[in-house]
Short mmCIF file of C-alpha atoms and ligand atoms in Angstrom, two decimals:
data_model
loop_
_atom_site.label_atom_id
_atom_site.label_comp_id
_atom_site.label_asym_id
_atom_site.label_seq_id
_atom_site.Cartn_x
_atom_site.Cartn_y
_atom_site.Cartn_z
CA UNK J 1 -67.49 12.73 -115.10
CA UNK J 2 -64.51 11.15 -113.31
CA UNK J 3 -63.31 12.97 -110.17
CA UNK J 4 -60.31 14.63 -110.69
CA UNK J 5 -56.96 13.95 -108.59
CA UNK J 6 -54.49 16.64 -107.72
CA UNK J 7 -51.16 15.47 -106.03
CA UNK J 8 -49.31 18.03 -103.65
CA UNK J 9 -45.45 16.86 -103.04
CA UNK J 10 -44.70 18.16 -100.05
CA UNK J 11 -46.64 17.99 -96.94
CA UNK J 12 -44.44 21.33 -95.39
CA UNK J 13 -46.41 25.27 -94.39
CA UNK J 14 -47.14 25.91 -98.34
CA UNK J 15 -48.55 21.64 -99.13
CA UNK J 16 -50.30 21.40 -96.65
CA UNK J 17 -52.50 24.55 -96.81
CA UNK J 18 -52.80 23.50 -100.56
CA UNK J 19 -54.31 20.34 -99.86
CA UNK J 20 -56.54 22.03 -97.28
CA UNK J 21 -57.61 24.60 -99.94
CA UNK J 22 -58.42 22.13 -102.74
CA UNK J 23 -60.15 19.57 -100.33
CA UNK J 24 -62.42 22.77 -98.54
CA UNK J 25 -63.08 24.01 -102.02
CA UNK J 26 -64.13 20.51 -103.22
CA UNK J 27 -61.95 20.69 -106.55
CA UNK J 28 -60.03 17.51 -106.28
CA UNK J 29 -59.46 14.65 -104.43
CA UNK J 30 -55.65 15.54 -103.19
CA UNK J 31 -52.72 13.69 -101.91
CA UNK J 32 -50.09 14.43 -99.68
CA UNK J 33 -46.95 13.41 -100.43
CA UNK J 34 -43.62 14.00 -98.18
CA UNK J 35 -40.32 12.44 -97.71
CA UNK J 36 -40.52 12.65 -94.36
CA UNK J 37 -42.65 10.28 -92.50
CA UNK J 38 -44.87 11.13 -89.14
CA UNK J 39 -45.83 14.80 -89.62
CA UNK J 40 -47.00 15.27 -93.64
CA UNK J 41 -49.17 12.13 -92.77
CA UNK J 42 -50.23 13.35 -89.75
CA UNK J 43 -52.07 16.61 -91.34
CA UNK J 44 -53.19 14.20 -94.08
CA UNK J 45 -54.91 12.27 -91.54
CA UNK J 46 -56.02 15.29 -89.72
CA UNK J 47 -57.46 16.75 -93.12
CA UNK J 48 -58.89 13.52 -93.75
CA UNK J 49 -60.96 13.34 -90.12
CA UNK J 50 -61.73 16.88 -91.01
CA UNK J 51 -65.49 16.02 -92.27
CA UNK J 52 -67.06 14.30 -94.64
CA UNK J 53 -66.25 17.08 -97.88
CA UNK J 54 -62.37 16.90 -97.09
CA UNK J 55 -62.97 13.70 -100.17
CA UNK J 56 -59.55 12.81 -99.51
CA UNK J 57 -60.16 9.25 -99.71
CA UNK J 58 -57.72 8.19 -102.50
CA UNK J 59 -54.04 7.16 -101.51
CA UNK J 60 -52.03 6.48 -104.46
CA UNK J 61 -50.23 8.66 -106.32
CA UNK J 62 -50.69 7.48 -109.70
CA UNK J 63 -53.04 9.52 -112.45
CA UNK J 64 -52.84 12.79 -111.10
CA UNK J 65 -54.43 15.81 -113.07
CA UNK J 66 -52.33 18.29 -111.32
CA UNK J 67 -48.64 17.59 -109.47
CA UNK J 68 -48.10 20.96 -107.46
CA UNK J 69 -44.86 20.41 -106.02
CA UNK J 70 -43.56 22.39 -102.58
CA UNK J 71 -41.35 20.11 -101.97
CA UNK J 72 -38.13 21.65 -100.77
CA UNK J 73 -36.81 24.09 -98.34
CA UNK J 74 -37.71 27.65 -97.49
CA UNK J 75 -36.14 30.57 -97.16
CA UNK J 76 -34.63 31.46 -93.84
CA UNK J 77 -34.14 34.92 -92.43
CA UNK J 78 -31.14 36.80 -94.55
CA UNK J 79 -31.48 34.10 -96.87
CA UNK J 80 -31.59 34.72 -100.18
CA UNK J 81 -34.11 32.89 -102.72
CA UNK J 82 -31.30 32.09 -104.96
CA UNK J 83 -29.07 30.37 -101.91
CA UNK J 84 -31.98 27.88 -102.26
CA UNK J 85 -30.64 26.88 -105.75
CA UNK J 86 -28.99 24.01 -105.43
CA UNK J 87 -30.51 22.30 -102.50
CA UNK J 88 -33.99 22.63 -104.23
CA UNK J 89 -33.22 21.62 -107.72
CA UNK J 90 -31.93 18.13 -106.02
CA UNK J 91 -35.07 17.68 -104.64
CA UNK J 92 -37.54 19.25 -107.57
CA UNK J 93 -35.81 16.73 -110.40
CA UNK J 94 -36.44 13.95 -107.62
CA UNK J 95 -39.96 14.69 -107.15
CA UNK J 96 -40.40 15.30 -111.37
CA UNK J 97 -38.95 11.90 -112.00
CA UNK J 98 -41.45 10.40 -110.30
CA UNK J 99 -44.34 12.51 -111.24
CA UNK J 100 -43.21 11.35 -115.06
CA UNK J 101 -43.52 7.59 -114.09
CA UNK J 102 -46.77 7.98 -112.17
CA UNK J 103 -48.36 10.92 -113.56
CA UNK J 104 -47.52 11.05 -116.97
CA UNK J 105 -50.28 13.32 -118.50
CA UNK J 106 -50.65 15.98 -115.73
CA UNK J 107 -49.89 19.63 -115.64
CA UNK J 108 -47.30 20.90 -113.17
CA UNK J 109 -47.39 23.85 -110.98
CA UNK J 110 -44.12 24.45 -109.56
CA UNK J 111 -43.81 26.20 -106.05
CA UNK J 112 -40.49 25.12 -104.70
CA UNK J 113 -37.90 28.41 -104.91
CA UNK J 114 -36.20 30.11 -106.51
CA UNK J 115 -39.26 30.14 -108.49
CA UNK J 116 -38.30 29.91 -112.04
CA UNK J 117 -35.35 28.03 -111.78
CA UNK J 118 -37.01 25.78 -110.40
CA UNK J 119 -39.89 25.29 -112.94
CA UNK J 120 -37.17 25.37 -115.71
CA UNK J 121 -35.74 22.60 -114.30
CA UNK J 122 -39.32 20.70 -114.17
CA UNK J 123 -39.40 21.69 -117.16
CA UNK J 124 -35.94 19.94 -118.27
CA UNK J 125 -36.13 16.76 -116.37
CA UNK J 126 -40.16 15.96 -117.13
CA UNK J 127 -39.93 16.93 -121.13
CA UNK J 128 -43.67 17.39 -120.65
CA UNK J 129 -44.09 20.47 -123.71
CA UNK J 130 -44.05 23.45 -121.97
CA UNK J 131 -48.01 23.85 -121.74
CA UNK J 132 -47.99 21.62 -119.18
CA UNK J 133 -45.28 23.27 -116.98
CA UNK J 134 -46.25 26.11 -114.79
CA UNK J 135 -44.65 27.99 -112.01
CA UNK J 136 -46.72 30.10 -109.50
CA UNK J 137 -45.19 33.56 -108.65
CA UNK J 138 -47.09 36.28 -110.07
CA UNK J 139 -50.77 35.53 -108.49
CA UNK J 140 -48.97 35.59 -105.22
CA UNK J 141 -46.80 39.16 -105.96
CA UNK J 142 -50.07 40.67 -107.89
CA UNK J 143 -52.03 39.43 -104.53
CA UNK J 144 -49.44 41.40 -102.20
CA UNK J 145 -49.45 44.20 -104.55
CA UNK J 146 -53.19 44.34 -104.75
CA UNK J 147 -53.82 44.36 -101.15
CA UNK J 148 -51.00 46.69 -100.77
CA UNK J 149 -53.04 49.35 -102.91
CA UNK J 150 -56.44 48.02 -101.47
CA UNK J 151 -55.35 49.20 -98.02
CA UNK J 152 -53.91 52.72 -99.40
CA UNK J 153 -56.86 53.75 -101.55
CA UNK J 154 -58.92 52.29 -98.99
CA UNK J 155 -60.96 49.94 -101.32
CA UNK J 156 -62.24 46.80 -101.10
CA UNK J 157 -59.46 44.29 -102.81
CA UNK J 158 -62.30 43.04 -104.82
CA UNK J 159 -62.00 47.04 -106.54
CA UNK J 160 -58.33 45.69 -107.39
CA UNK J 161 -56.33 44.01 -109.74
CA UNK J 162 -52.53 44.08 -110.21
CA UNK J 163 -50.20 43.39 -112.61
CA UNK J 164 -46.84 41.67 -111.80
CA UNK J 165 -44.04 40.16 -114.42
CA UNK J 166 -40.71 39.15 -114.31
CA UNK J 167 -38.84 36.49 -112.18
CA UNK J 168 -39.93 35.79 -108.86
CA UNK J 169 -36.75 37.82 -107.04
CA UNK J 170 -36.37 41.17 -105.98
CA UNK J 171 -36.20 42.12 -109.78
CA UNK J 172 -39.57 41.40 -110.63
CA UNK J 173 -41.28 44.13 -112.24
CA UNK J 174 -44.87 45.26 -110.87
CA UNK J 175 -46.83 47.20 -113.58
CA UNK J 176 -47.99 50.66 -111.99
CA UNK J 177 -49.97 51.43 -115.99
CA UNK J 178 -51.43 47.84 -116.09
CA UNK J 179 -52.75 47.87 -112.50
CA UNK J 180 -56.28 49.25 -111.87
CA UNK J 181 -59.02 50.44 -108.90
CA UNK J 182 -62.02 49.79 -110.11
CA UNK J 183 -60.58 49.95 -113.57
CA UNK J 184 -59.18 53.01 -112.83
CA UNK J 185 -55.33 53.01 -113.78
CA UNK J 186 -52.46 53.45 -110.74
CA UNK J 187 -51.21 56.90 -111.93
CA UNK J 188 -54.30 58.69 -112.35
CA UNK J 189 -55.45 57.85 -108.94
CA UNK J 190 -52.08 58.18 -106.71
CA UNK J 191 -49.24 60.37 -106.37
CA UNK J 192 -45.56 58.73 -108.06
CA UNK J 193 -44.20 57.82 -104.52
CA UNK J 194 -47.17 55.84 -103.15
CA UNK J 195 -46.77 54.18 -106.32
CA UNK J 196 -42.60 53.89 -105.64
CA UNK J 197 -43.65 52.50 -101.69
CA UNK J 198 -46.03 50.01 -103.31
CA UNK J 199 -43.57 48.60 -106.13
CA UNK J 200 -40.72 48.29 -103.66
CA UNK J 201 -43.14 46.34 -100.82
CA UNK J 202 -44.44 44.48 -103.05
CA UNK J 203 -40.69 43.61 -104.34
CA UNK J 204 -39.51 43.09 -100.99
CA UNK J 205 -43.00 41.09 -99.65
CA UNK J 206 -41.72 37.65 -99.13
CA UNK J 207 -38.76 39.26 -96.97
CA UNK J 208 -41.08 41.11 -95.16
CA UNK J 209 -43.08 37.71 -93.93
CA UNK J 210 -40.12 35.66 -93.77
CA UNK J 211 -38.49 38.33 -90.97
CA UNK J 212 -41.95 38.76 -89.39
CA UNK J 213 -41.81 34.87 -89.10
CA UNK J 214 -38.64 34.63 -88.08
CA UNK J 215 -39.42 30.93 -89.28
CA UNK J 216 -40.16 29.74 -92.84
CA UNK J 217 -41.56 31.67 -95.45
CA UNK J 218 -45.41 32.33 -96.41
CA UNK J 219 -47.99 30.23 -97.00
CA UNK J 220 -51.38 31.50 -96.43
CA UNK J 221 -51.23 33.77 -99.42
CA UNK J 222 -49.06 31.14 -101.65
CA UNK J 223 -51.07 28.17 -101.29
CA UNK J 224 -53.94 30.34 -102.12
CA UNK J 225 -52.23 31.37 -105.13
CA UNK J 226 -51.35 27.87 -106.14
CA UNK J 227 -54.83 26.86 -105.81
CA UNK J 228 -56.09 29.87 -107.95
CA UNK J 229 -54.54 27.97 -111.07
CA UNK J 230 -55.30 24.83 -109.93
CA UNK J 231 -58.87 25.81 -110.42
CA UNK J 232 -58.60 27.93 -113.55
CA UNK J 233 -56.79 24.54 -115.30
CA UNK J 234 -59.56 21.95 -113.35
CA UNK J 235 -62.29 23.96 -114.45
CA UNK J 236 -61.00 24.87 -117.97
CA UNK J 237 -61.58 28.79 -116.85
CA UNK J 238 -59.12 30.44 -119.47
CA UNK J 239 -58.44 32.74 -116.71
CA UNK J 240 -55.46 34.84 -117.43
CA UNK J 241 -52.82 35.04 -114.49
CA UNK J 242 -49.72 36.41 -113.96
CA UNK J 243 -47.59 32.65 -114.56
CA UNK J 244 -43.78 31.45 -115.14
CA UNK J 245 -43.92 29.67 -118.25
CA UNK J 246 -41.13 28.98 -121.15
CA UNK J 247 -40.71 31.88 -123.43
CA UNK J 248 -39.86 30.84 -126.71
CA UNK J 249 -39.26 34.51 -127.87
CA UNK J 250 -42.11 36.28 -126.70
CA UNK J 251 -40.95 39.42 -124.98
CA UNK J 252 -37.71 38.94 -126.69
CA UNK J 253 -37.35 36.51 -124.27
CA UNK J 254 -36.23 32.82 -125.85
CA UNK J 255 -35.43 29.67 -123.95
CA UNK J 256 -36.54 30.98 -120.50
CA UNK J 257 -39.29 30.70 -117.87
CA UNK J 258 -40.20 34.21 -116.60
CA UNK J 259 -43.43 35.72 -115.19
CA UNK J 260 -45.53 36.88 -117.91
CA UNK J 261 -49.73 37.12 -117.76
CA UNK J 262 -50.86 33.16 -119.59
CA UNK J 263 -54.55 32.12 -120.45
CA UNK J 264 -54.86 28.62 -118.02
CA UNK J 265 -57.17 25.80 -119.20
CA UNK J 266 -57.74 22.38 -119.40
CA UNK J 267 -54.40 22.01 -121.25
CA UNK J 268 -52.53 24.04 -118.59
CA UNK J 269 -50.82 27.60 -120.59
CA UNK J 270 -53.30 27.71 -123.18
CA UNK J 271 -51.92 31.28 -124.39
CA UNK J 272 -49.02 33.46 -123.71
CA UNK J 273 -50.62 37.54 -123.52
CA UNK J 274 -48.21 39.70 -125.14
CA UNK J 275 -48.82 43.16 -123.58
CA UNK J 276 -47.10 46.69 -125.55
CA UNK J 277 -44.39 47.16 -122.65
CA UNK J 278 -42.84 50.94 -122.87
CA UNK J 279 -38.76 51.13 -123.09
CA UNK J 280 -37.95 51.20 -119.27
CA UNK J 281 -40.56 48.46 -118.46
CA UNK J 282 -38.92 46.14 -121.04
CA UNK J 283 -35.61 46.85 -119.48
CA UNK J 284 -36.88 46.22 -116.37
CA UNK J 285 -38.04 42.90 -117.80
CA UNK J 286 -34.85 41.63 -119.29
CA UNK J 287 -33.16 42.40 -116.53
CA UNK J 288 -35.12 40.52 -114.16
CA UNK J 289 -34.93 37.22 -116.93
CA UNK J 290 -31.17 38.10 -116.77
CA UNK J 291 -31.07 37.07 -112.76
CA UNK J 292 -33.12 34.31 -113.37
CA UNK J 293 -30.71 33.11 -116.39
CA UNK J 294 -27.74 33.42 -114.27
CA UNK J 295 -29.48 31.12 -112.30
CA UNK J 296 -30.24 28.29 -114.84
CA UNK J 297 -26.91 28.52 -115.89
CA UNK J 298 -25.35 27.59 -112.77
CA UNK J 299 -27.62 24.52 -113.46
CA UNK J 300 -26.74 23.98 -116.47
CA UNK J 301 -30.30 23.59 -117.74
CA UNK J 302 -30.22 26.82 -119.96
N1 LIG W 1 -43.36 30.45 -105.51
C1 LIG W 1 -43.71 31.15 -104.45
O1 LIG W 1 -44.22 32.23 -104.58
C2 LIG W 1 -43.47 30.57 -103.07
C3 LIG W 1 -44.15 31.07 -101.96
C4 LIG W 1 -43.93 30.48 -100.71
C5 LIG W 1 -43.03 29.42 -100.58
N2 LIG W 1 -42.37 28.97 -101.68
C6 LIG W 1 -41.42 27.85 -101.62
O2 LIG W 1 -42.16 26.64 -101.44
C7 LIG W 1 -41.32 25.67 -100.82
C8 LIG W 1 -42.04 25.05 -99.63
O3 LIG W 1 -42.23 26.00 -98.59
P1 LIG W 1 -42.83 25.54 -97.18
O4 LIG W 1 -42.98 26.76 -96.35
O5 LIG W 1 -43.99 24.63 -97.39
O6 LIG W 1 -41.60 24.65 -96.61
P2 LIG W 1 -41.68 23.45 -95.53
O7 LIG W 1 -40.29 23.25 -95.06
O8 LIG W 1 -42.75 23.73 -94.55
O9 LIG W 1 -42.13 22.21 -96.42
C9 LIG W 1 -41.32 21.61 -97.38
C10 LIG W 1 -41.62 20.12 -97.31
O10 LIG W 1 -40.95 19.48 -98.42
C11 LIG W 1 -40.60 18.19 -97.97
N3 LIG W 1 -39.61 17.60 -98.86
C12 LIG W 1 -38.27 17.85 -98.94
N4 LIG W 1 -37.72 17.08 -99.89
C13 LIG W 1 -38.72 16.32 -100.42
C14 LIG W 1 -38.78 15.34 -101.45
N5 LIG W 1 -37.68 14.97 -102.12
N6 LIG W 1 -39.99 14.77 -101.71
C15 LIG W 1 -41.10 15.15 -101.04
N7 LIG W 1 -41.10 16.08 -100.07
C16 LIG W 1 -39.93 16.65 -99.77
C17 LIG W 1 -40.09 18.43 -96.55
O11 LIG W 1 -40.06 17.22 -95.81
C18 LIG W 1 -41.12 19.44 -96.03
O12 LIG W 1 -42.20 18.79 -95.38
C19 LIG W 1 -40.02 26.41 -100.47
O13 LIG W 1 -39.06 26.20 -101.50
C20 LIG W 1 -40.45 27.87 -100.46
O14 LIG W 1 -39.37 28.75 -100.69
C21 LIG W 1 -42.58 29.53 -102.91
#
């Protein structure tokens, strides 16, 4: 069997600890790509010199499996994701221009923010069919919200799985019913406003990094998100994560890439899981696709 090749765009906090990930977890061989000369090459190098299972020894771009692309900027403190809008999609239809020419048949995880935006407009410049364009969001805010409830029912995270949809903004909409200890539901095991504090951090958990930081945004817990569906598509898992695809209706959703839980292969979004959603969680759902299709719009890629 060939090796496979994953290409990161984006040598920056969130590339770099991809590459790192996929080399130390001997998926792929991986490169680095940045705009910017001296430091992306320098960790390349650096990850390179790392040992002999770093397997980073291929340099060209060309033939990639997998384009992740964190190419872009982050958010700053009292920044908003959606102040990112502009700035990013310049860079994201750069970088999917080229990944078209070089990488024709790969899948693409978008990382850049604002999340979906951002994948919808991979989506629009690439015309790849929308199987093979991905945006990572909900493993990272399922993540947050699972260690959130690890640490207050004092279980290991392994006891814990969450359940995130919706855009990747402060309107996405964590799923108290759908998340379980130990398959335990939420509600039978903690009282309503433990439940409200953990919805609302887990909302609010990129803010809550970005201010610790003061810096940048995080990357320990996104690049291992990003590699999480790297290896369910590599390894043809059929893994079901929490994923921004296009919605072509489901959810009542049409035209759209919004968070919803997707069945990741070989092929990329194999599947889009329909879950029974009661009245105020579907409300709660359109009304985080409306923010992110106010977004699109000012692209003019809805
Ligand atoms: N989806 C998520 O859940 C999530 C989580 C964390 C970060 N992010 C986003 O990921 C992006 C990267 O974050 P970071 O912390 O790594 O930022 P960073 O500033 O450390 O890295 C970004 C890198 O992109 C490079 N770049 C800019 N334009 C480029 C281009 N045209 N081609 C190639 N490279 C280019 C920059 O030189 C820089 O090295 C940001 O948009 C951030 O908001 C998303």
């Amino acid at each position: 069997m060939s090796r496979k090749k994953v290409t990161v765009v984006g040598g920056g906090f969130v590339g770099s600890t991809t590459a790192q990930r996929i080399v130390d977890m001997e998926l792929a061989d991986v490169v680095l790509t940045d705009i910017l000369d001296g430091p992306p090459a320098g960790k390349a190098l650096d990850m390179l010199e790392s040992g002999p299972i770093t397997r980073t020894d291929s340099r060209a771009t060309a033939g990639s499996d997998i384009v992740v692309i964190t190419a872009g900027f982050p958010r700053k403190p009292g920044m908003s994701r959606d102040d990112l809008l502009k700035a990013n999609y310049d860079v994201v239809k750069a970088v999917v221009e080229q990944i078209v020419k070089h990488s024709p048949k790969c899948v693409i995880i978008v990382v850049t923010n604002p999340l979906d935006a951002m994948a919808q407009a991979a989506f629009k410049v690439s015309h790849f069919p929308k199987n093979r364009v991905l945006g990572m969001a909900g493993v990272l805010d399922s993540a947050r919200m699972s260690s959130f409830v690890a640490t207050e029912c004092k279980v290991s995270v392994e006891n814990v799985h969450s359940f995130v949809l919706g855009g990747h903004g402060d309107d996405m909409v964590p799923l108290p019913r759908y998340s379980t200890v130990a398959g335990i539901p939420l509600p039978d095991l903690l009282p309503k406003e433990r439940i409200d504090a953990i919805v609302e951090r887990t909302r609010k958990g990129g803010a809550e990094i970005v201010n610790l930081l003061k810096t940048g945004s995080a990357y320990y817990a996104p690049s291992a998100a990003a590699v999480e569906m790297v290896e369910a598509i590599l390894k043809d898992k059929k893994k079901i994560l929490p994923c921004a695809v296009y919605l072509d209706g489901e959810y009542g959703i049409k035209g759209l890439f919004v968070g919803v839980p997707v069945k990741l292969g070989a092929s990329g979004a194999e599947e889009i899981i329909q879950i029974k959603l009661t009245a105020e969680e579907s409300a709660a759902l359109q009304k985080s696709a409306a923010a992110v299709r106010e977004l699109v719009a000012v692209l003019g890629i809805y």
